[in-house]
Each structure stands twice: as C-alpha cells, then as structure tokens.
C-alpha cells in the first residue's frame, strides 16, 4: 500500500475509534478537551492551575500523552487531579484507540471534564480526532509571534488559543497583536485567552469557559 | 504493506539518499549541521548570530524546513546568509531527498558550512539522517528542565545540546544541573553550550566549535 493510502487508512480507522469515544463522552456528559502545543508551552502547568481553581466545583480527570516518563501524570496527581499516563514510545501524537484503552485502564471516578494532554508537538496531533469537544492550542510568548502562520493546521482547528507565560512579556520580543491577527485569519471563531501560571492571570476566565461549555452539555 | 514495514522502507530509502548526500558533502568538504528543536527554541536566531560572528571567516549556507511560510529563509538572507526554504506541507520533518532537491534548486555559492534547520519538532526529525556530520538539539530555558528524559531520542543522538535563551534564567524555574545530568545519562559524549541571542553569551564558543569541526575536514 503506498504511503498516502496508508495514511488515509490510519486516519479512517482513527475516525471510527474517535466516533465511539464521542458517543461514550456524550452518554456520560463529559466535556473533553484536547490540549496541543510545542513541548514546554505549559499544558501541564495550566492543568495544575485548573485543578486548584475548579476544586469542589467540577470534577476532573486527565489522560497524558508523552514519548517517555510519567512525570506529567505524577504532577497532576499531586494536585488531586486523577491522571493516566500514555507512553507512546516513538509516536509523535495520541490516537483515539490509545485514549479508549487508557480510559479502560484508568477507571477514573465519574468526572465532568476530561483533559487529553497530547504529545508536545504542534504538527502531528493536529490530524487525529480523539472524540474531543474541542481542541486548545497553547503558544507561550517565548516561542515567538510568527507561529500561527508557520503552523496553520493547529491554529485553524483549535477553538481556543491560549497565549501562555504572559508574565514573561516584558522580557521577550512578542507582538501580541500580530498573533491576534494571524489567529483571526486562520480561525475567525477562535477564542483567545492570555494566561500566566506565575501571576494567575487568565486562569479564572479559562475555568469559566470550561464551566460554561460543560453546563451546555446538560445533565 | 503494514505500517511498521512501510516505516522501515521509508527509513531505508532515506538512508540511501542520506548516504549520497554524505558523499557529496565529503567531496566538497562542507561541514553539515542538522538543527533540531521545538518550535520557537531559537534555531533561526542562533543562525542569525552565527552569520554575524563568522562573517569573513567561514562561508555559510542554510536549508530551512517549515510547514509553511518563507519567514526563516528571509530572516537569514537579511543577515547575508544564503538560505533556501523547503515547505514540507503537512510533514513534520525533513528527509534526505528533500535536502538533495533543495541543494539542486538553491545553487548556493561554495560554502564551508551548511546548516539544515529542521521543522520545529523534537520527535519526528530525530530518525531521519540528512547526511549531516552531526545533529544539534536546542532547548530554551523557558521550555522546562524535564525535556531530555521526555524526548530521549533526540538528546541521545545530538552531538551538541544548546541551552538557549539563558538571559531568561532569572525569570523562569529551570534547573540547569538537572538538564546537564539528564544529557550526561543519555549521551555522555555530548557537548553542552549555553547561549543567549540577547547578551551574545555562548555565540563565540559555538562558532569556535563550528570552525574547529570544519577545519578537521581539511581542504
């Protein structure tokens, strides 16, 4: 089978598994968020802050995708967020079957919101539907303001763009308006949030967004 | 053909093309460096500083890999570094055939050092030999000190680890010794350099390393 046909087949198989996940999430009224970014943009740190902010209001769980190490799942468990680590070996993204298997193994207590923290990579995770309600892309201000147009796939597909580490804005050259304009071109519907794990900026707004979207599922 | 066999075939085809590149580079005594990092770790910025520092001492050229946009090649041309942009479309890494084609199209003037700036990605570019003399991995201090063990493939294969943006160390939690220890475990032979494009720290040492390795090729 030539490479392109094989890729189509892999994505078609993934779509079937993603649809099964979507039905499962709909039945349990679980809001599912697929977090995608470069390595080190602050996905796990945002989830730590989210767990603290939403404690007692919404119940959370997380599936963590990494090439190697259990570090991220351990970090989340330390803040009371049940987390299951998927080790992909060499693979540069999660797929829907891995997520289904992880949910079977994790046996999470009932939860309102499931976070799927993808492998740190702005490219590969973009094409793989994990049955989520929406994708979130994180871009830290230290990565530069040229990234949306350089990685248009994820910025056009993410319902929410989180600009993270805004506490570092005074120390780096980062044109926030340029990023806003690129995101508006790629995805006019996208919400753009600014966050800082250091100052706490934006965390409440992010959590309100999650609470509203979870409430919209009813139940 | 099952997925794993196809991947083996793709890598075998790449190895053939990489070997042809290696012979070509040996014949022209061109030192070839394959730069790999997350998006926004400072690969292009390091090359800009390198062009300024080495002006009049070594002649340089660069092949730039990106999903989209010609921005990086344009940045390098502005500092007098002949650069050719490869747009990979969706692909998350460069392969040896793309590099061969780019060299044909670019028709660079004779040069001592060729930089191949890979697509911003810590995972996919790791397995693809581009006929280079050595790989360099960049890790900016804002990405966190857990990255070598989370992305062991590239840190074990890179002859040089560049810790970039060290001017931001006072503003972020980054344990340099922890990184040193991880790199030492993964690759005891690796050289570790600290750089800052803002203060210029480490740029001379990096350029000396390039000059020494180029001199070792003779000619």
Coordinates of C-alpha atoms in Angstrom, one line a residue:
Chain A
X1 CA 0.0 0.0 0.0
X2 CA 1.6 3.4 -0.9
X3 CA 2.3 5.8 1.9
X4 CA -0.5 8.2 1.2
X5 CA -3.1 5.4 1.0
X6 CA -1.8 4.0 4.3
X7 CA -2.1 7.4 6.0
X8 CA -5.7 7.7 4.7
X9 CA -6.5 4.3 6.1
X10 CA -4.9 5.1 9.5
X11 CA -6.9 8.3 9.7
X12 CA -10.1 6.5 8.7
X13 CA -9.5 3.8 11.4
X14 CA -8.9 6.6 13.9
X15 CA -12.1 8.3 12.9
X16 CA -14.1 5.2 13.7
X17 CA -12.5 4.9 17.2
X18 CA -13.0 8.7 17.7
X19 CA -16.7 8.4 17.0
X20 CA -17.1 5.6 19.5
X21 CA -15.3 7.9 22.1
X22 CA -17.6 10.7 21.2
X23 CA -20.7 8.6 21.9
X24 CA -19.3 7.5 25.2
X25 CA -18.5 11.1 26.2
X26 CA -22.0 12.2 25.1
X27 CA -23.6 9.5 27.2
X28 CA -21.6 10.4 30.3
X29 CA -21.9 14.2 29.6
X30 CA -18.2 14.6 29.9
X31 CA -16.7 17.7 28.4
X32 CA -13.5 16.6 26.6
X33 CA -10.7 19.0 25.8
X34 CA -7.7 18.0 23.6
X35 CA -4.6 20.2 24.5
X36 CA -1.9 20.6 21.9
X37 CA 1.3 22.7 21.9
X38 CA 5.0 22.6 21.5
X39 CA 7.0 20.9 24.2
X40 CA 7.2 23.2 27.2
X41 CA 4.4 25.7 26.4
X42 CA 2.7 25.0 29.7
X43 CA 0.0 22.4 29.1
X44 CA 0.6 20.6 32.4
X45 CA 1.1 23.8 34.3
X46 CA -2.3 25.1 33.0
X47 CA -3.9 21.9 34.2
X48 CA -2.4 22.2 37.6
X49 CA -3.8 25.7 37.9
X50 CA -7.1 24.5 36.6
X51 CA -7.3 21.7 39.2
X52 CA -6.7 24.2 42.0
X53 CA -9.2 26.8 40.7
X54 CA -12.0 24.3 40.0
X55 CA -11.6 22.2 43.2
X56 CA -15.0 21.5 44.6
X57 CA -16.8 22.9 41.6
X58 CA -16.2 20.5 38.7
X59 CA -14.6 17.0 38.9
X60 CA -11.7 16.5 36.5
X61 CA -9.6 13.7 35.0
X62 CA -6.7 13.7 32.6
X63 CA -5.0 11.4 30.1
X64 CA -1.4 12.4 29.5
X65 CA 0.5 11.6 26.3
X66 CA 4.2 11.5 26.3
X67 CA 7.1 9.8 24.4
X68 CA 8.6 8.8 27.7
X69 CA 8.3 9.4 31.5
X70 CA 5.3 9.5 33.9
X71 CA 6.3 13.0 35.1
X72 CA 3.2 14.8 33.8
X73 CA 0.7 12.4 35.3
X74 CA 2.6 12.5 38.6
X75 CA 2.4 16.3 38.6
X76 CA -1.3 16.3 38.1
X77 CA -1.9 13.6 40.8
X78 CA 0.0 15.7 43.3
X79 CA -2.7 18.5 42.8
X80 CA -5.5 16.0 43.2
X81 CA -6.3 15.5 39.5
X82 CA -6.7 11.8 38.6
X83 CA -4.3 11.2 35.7
X84 CA -3.3 8.3 33.5
X85 CA -0.1 8.4 31.5
X86 CA 0.0 7.0 28.0
X87 CA 3.6 6.4 26.8
X88 CA 3.7 6.5 23.0
X89 CA 7.2 5.1 22.6
X90 CA 8.3 6.9 19.5
X91 CA 4.9 8.1 18.3
X92 CA 4.5 11.9 17.9
X93 CA 0.8 12.1 18.8
X94 CA -2.1 10.3 20.6
X95 CA -4.7 8.4 18.6
X96 CA -8.3 7.5 19.5
X97 CA -7.6 3.9 20.2
X98 CA -4.9 4.8 22.7
X99 CA -7.3 7.1 24.5
X100 CA -10.0 4.4 24.6
X101 CA -7.5 1.9 26.0
X102 CA -6.3 4.4 28.6
X103 CA -9.8 5.1 29.8
X104 CA -10.4 1.4 30.3
X105 CA -7.2 1.0 32.3
X106 CA -7.6 4.2 34.3
X107 CA -11.0 3.5 35.7
X108 CA -11.4 7.2 36.7
X109 CA -14.1 8.1 39.2
X110 CA -17.0 10.0 37.5
X111 CA -15.9 13.4 36.1
X112 CA -17.3 16.4 34.4
X113 CA -14.3 17.3 32.3
X114 CA -11.6 15.1 30.8
X115 CA -8.4 16.7 29.6
X116 CA -6.4 14.9 27.0
X117 CA -2.9 16.4 27.0
X118 CA -1.3 15.4 23.7
X119 CA 2.3 14.8 23.0
X120 CA 4.3 18.1 22.8
X121 CA 4.2 18.7 19.1
X122 CA 2.5 21.4 17.0
X123 CA 2.2 19.2 13.9
X124 CA 1.3 15.5 14.3
X125 CA -1.5 15.7 16.9
X126 CA -3.5 18.1 14.7
X127 CA -5.0 15.5 12.3
X128 CA -6.0 12.9 14.9
X129 CA -9.6 13.3 16.2
X130 CA -9.8 12.0 19.8
X131 CA -13.6 12.4 20.1
X132 CA -13.0 15.7 21.9
X133 CA -15.5 18.6 22.1
X134 CA -12.7 21.0 21.1
X135 CA -9.0 21.4 20.7
X136 CA -7.0 24.0 22.6
X137 CA -3.6 25.2 21.3
X138 CA -1.2 26.8 23.7
X139 CA 1.5 29.2 22.5
X140 CA 3.9 30.6 25.1
X141 CA 5.2 34.1 24.5
X142 CA 8.8 32.9 24.5
X143 CA 8.1 30.8 21.3
X144 CA 7.7 33.9 19.1
X145 CA 4.9 35.7 17.4
X146 CA 5.3 34.0 14.0
X147 CA 3.9 30.6 15.0
X148 CA 0.3 30.7 13.8
X149 CA 1.2 31.2 10.2
X150 CA 4.1 28.7 10.5
X151 CA 1.8 26.0 11.9
X152 CA -1.6 26.9 10.4
X153 CA -3.1 23.4 10.8
X154 CA -3.5 23.5 14.6
X155 CA -4.3 27.2 14.8
X156 CA -7.1 26.9 12.3
X157 CA -8.6 23.8 14.1
X158 CA -8.3 24.9 17.7
X159 CA -11.5 26.5 19.2
X160 CA -9.3 28.2 21.8
X161 CA -5.8 29.7 21.6
X162 CA -4.1 30.1 24.9
X163 CA -1.2 32.6 25.0
X164 CA 0.7 31.3 28.0
X165 CA 3.6 32.7 30.1
X166 CA 2.4 36.3 29.6
X167 CA 4.3 37.2 32.8
X168 CA 7.4 37.0 30.6
X169 CA 6.2 39.6 28.0
X170 CA 8.4 42.3 29.5
X171 CA 11.5 40.2 28.8
X172 CA 10.8 39.0 25.2
X173 CA 10.0 40.4 21.8
X174 CA 6.5 39.2 21.2
X175 CA 3.9 41.1 19.2
X176 CA 0.6 40.0 20.7
X177 CA -1.4 41.9 18.1
X178 CA 0.4 40.1 15.3
X179 CA -0.6 36.8 16.9
X180 CA -4.2 38.0 17.2
X181 CA -4.3 38.9 13.6
X182 CA -2.9 35.6 12.4
X183 CA -5.3 33.6 14.5
X184 CA -8.2 35.8 13.3
X185 CA -7.3 35.0 9.7
X186 CA -6.9 31.2 10.3
X187 CA -9.9 30.8 12.6
X188 CA -12.2 33.8 13.0
X189 CA -14.3 31.9 15.6
X190 CA -11.4 31.1 17.9
X191 CA -11.3 32.4 21.4
X192 CA -8.0 33.9 22.5
X193 CA -7.0 33.8 26.2
X194 CA -3.9 35.2 27.9
X195 CA -2.6 33.2 30.8
X196 CA 0.2 33.1 33.3
X197 CA 0.8 30.4 35.8
X198 CA 3.0 32.8 37.8
X199 CA 0.6 35.6 38.3
X200 CA -2.6 33.6 37.8
X201 CA -3.8 35.9 35.0
X202 CA -6.4 34.3 32.8
X203 CA -6.9 31.2 34.9
X204 CA -10.4 32.2 36.1
X205 CA -11.5 33.1 32.6
X206 CA -10.2 29.8 31.3
X207 CA -12.1 27.9 34.0
X208 CA -15.3 29.9 33.3
X209 CA -15.0 28.9 29.7
X210 CA -14.8 25.2 30.8
X211 CA -17.7 25.5 33.2
X212 CA -19.9 27.2 30.6
X213 CA -19.1 24.5 28.0
X214 CA -19.7 21.8 30.5
X215 CA -23.0 23.3 31.5
X216 CA -24.1 23.5 27.9
X217 CA -23.9 19.7 27.8
X218 CA -26.7 19.5 30.4
X219 CA -27.1 16.7 32.9
Chain B
X1 CA 2.2 -3.3 3.5
X2 CA 1.7 -3.0 7.3
X3 CA 2.5 0.3 8.9
X4 CA 5.7 -0.8 10.6
X5 CA 7.1 -2.4 7.4
X6 CA 6.3 0.8 5.5
X7 CA 8.1 2.9 8.0
X8 CA 11.2 0.6 7.8
X9 CA 11.1 1.0 4.0
X10 CA 10.7 4.8 4.2
X11 CA 13.7 5.0 6.6
X12 CA 15.7 2.6 4.3
X13 CA 15.0 4.8 1.3
X14 CA 16.0 7.8 3.3
X15 CA 19.3 6.2 4.3
X16 CA 20.2 5.7 0.7
X17 CA 19.6 9.3 -0.1
X18 CA 21.4 10.4 3.0
X19 CA 24.5 8.4 2.0
X20 CA 24.6 10.1 -1.4
X21 CA 24.4 13.5 0.4
X22 CA 27.2 12.4 2.8
X23 CA 29.5 11.6 -0.2
X24 CA 28.7 14.9 -1.8
X25 CA 29.4 16.8 1.4
X26 CA 32.7 14.9 1.9
X27 CA 33.8 15.7 -1.7
X28 CA 33.1 19.5 -1.2
X29 CA 34.5 19.4 2.4
X30 CA 31.3 21.0 3.6
X31 CA 30.6 20.7 7.3
X32 CA 26.8 20.0 7.6
X33 CA 24.9 20.6 10.8
X34 CA 21.3 19.4 11.4
X35 CA 19.5 21.7 13.9
X36 CA 16.5 20.2 15.7
X37 CA 14.3 21.7 18.4
X38 CA 10.7 22.5 19.5
X39 CA 9.1 25.4 17.6
X40 CA 10.5 28.7 18.9
X41 CA 13.6 27.5 20.7
X42 CA 15.8 29.9 18.7
X43 CA 17.3 27.9 15.8
X44 CA 16.9 30.7 13.3
X45 CA 18.1 33.3 15.9
X46 CA 21.2 31.3 16.6
X47 CA 21.9 31.1 12.8
X48 CA 21.5 34.9 12.6
X49 CA 24.0 35.4 15.4
X50 CA 26.3 32.8 13.8
X51 CA 26.2 34.6 10.4
X52 CA 27.2 37.9 12.1
X53 CA 30.0 36.3 14.2
X54 CA 31.5 34.2 11.3
X55 CA 31.2 36.9 8.6
X56 CA 34.5 37.0 6.6
X57 CA 35.9 33.9 8.4
X58 CA 33.7 31.0 7.1
X59 CA 31.2 31.0 4.3
X60 CA 27.8 29.6 5.2
X61 CA 24.5 28.5 3.6
X62 CA 21.3 27.2 5.1
X63 CA 18.4 25.0 4.1
X64 CA 15.2 25.9 6.1
X65 CA 12.5 23.4 6.8
X66 CA 9.0 24.6 7.7
X67 CA 5.4 23.5 7.4
X68 CA 4.5 26.9 5.9
X69 CA 5.9 30.4 5.3
X70 CA 9.3 31.6 3.9
X71 CA 9.9 33.7 7.0
X72 CA 13.0 31.9 8.3
X73 CA 14.8 31.9 5.0
X74 CA 14.0 35.6 4.6
X75 CA 15.4 36.3 8.1
X76 CA 18.7 34.6 7.2
X77 CA 19.1 36.3 3.8
X78 CA 18.7 39.6 5.6
X79 CA 21.9 38.9 7.6
X80 CA 23.7 37.8 4.4
X81 CA 23.3 34.0 4.9
X82 CA 22.2 32.4 1.6
X83 CA 19.1 30.3 2.5
X84 CA 16.7 28.1 0.7
X85 CA 13.2 27.4 2.1
X86 CA 11.7 23.9 1.9
X87 CA 8.0 23.9 2.6
X88 CA 7.0 20.4 3.8
X89 CA 3.2 21.0 3.6
X90 CA 2.0 18.8 6.4
X91 CA 5.2 16.8 7.0
X92 CA 6.7 17.1 10.4
X93 CA 10.4 16.6 9.4
X94 CA 12.8 17.0 6.5
X95 CA 14.1 13.9 4.7
X96 CA 17.3 13.4 2.7
X97 CA 15.6 13.6 -0.7
X98 CA 14.1 17.0 0.1
X99 CA 17.5 18.3 1.1
X100 CA 19.1 16.9 -2.1
X101 CA 16.4 18.6 -4.2
X102 CA 16.8 21.9 -2.3
X103 CA 20.5 21.9 -2.9
X104 CA 19.9 21.5 -6.6
X105 CA 17.4 24.3 -6.7
X106 CA 19.3 26.7 -4.4
X107 CA 22.6 26.6 -6.4
X108 CA 24.4 28.1 -3.3
X109 CA 27.8 29.7 -3.9
X110 CA 30.7 27.5 -2.5
X111 CA 30.4 27.3 1.3
X112 CA 32.3 25.8 4.3
X113 CA 29.3 25.1 6.5
X114 CA 25.7 24.1 5.6
X115 CA 23.1 24.4 8.2
X116 CA 19.9 22.3 7.9
X117 CA 17.3 23.9 10.1
X118 CA 14.7 21.1 10.6
X119 CA 11.0 21.6 11.1
X120 CA 10.2 22.7 14.7
X121 CA 9.6 19.3 16.3
X122 CA 11.5 17.4 19.0
X123 CA 10.2 14.0 17.8
X124 CA 9.9 13.3 14.0
X125 CA 13.2 14.8 12.7
X126 CA 15.2 12.6 15.1
X127 CA 15.0 9.4 12.9
X128 CA 15.9 11.0 9.5
X129 CA 19.5 11.0 8.6
X130 CA 20.2 14.0 6.3
X131 CA 23.8 13.1 5.6
X132 CA 24.9 15.6 8.3
X133 CA 28.1 15.5 10.3
X134 CA 26.2 16.0 13.5
X135 CA 22.9 16.9 15.0
X136 CA 22.4 19.8 17.4
X137 CA 19.4 20.0 19.7
X138 CA 18.3 23.3 21.1
X139 CA 16.4 23.6 24.4
X140 CA 15.4 27.0 25.5
X141 CA 15.3 27.6 29.3
X142 CA 11.6 28.5 29.1
X143 CA 10.7 25.0 27.9
X144 CA 11.5 23.4 31.3
X145 CA 14.2 21.2 32.7
X146 CA 12.4 17.9 32.2
X147 CA 12.7 17.7 28.4
X148 CA 15.8 15.5 27.9
X149 CA 14.2 12.5 29.6
X150 CA 10.8 13.3 28.0
X151 CA 12.3 13.4 24.5
X152 CA 15.3 10.9 24.9
X153 CA 15.6 10.2 21.2
X154 CA 17.0 13.5 20.1
X155 CA 19.0 14.2 23.2
X156 CA 20.8 10.8 22.9
X157 CA 21.6 11.4 19.2
X158 CA 22.6 15.1 19.2
X159 CA 26.4 15.6 19.5
X160 CA 25.7 19.1 20.8
X161 CA 23.0 20.3 23.1
X162 CA 22.5 24.1 23.1
X163 CA 20.6 25.6 26.1
X164 CA 19.2 28.8 24.5
X165 CA 17.7 32.0 25.9
X166 CA 19.8 31.8 29.1
X167 CA 19.2 35.6 29.6
X168 CA 15.7 34.5 30.8
X169 CA 17.1 32.3 33.5
X170 CA 16.4 34.8 36.3
X171 CA 12.7 34.8 35.3
X172 CA 11.9 31.1 35.0
X173 CA 12.3 28.0 37.1
X174 CA 14.9 26.0 35.2
X175 CA 17.4 23.6 36.9
X176 CA 20.4 23.7 34.6
X177 CA 22.2 21.0 36.6
X178 CA 19.2 18.6 36.2
X179 CA 19.4 19.1 32.4
X180 CA 23.2 18.5 32.5
X181 CA 22.6 15.3 34.4
X182 CA 19.9 14.0 32.0
X183 CA 22.0 14.8 28.9
X184 CA 25.1 13.1 30.5
X185 CA 23.0 9.9 31.0
X186 CA 21.5 9.9 27.5
X187 CA 24.7 10.9 25.7
X188 CA 27.9 11.1 27.7
X189 CA 29.9 12.4 24.7
X190 CA 27.5 15.3 24.1
X191 CA 28.9 18.9 24.3
X192 CA 26.6 21.3 26.2
X193 CA 26.6 25.0 25.3
X194 CA 24.7 27.9 26.9
X195 CA 23.7 30.7 24.6
X196 CA 21.7 33.9 24.6
X197 CA 20.9 35.9 21.4
X198 CA 20.2 38.9 23.7
X199 CA 23.5 39.1 25.5
X200 CA 25.6 37.2 22.9
X201 CA 26.7 34.7 25.6
X202 CA 28.0 31.4 24.1
X203 CA 27.9 32.5 20.5
X204 CA 31.7 32.7 20.2
X205 CA 32.1 29.3 21.7
X206 CA 29.5 27.9 19.3
X207 CA 31.3 29.5 16.4
X208 CA 34.7 28.1 17.5
X209 CA 33.1 24.6 17.7
X210 CA 31.9 25.0 14.1
X211 CA 35.3 26.4 12.9
X212 CA 37.2 23.5 14.6
X213 CA 34.9 20.9 13.2
X214 CA 35.2 22.4 9.7
X215 CA 39.0 22.6 10.0
X216 CA 39.0 18.9 10.9
X217 CA 37.6 18.1 7.5
X218 CA 40.7 19.6 5.8
X219 CA 40.9 21.3 2.4

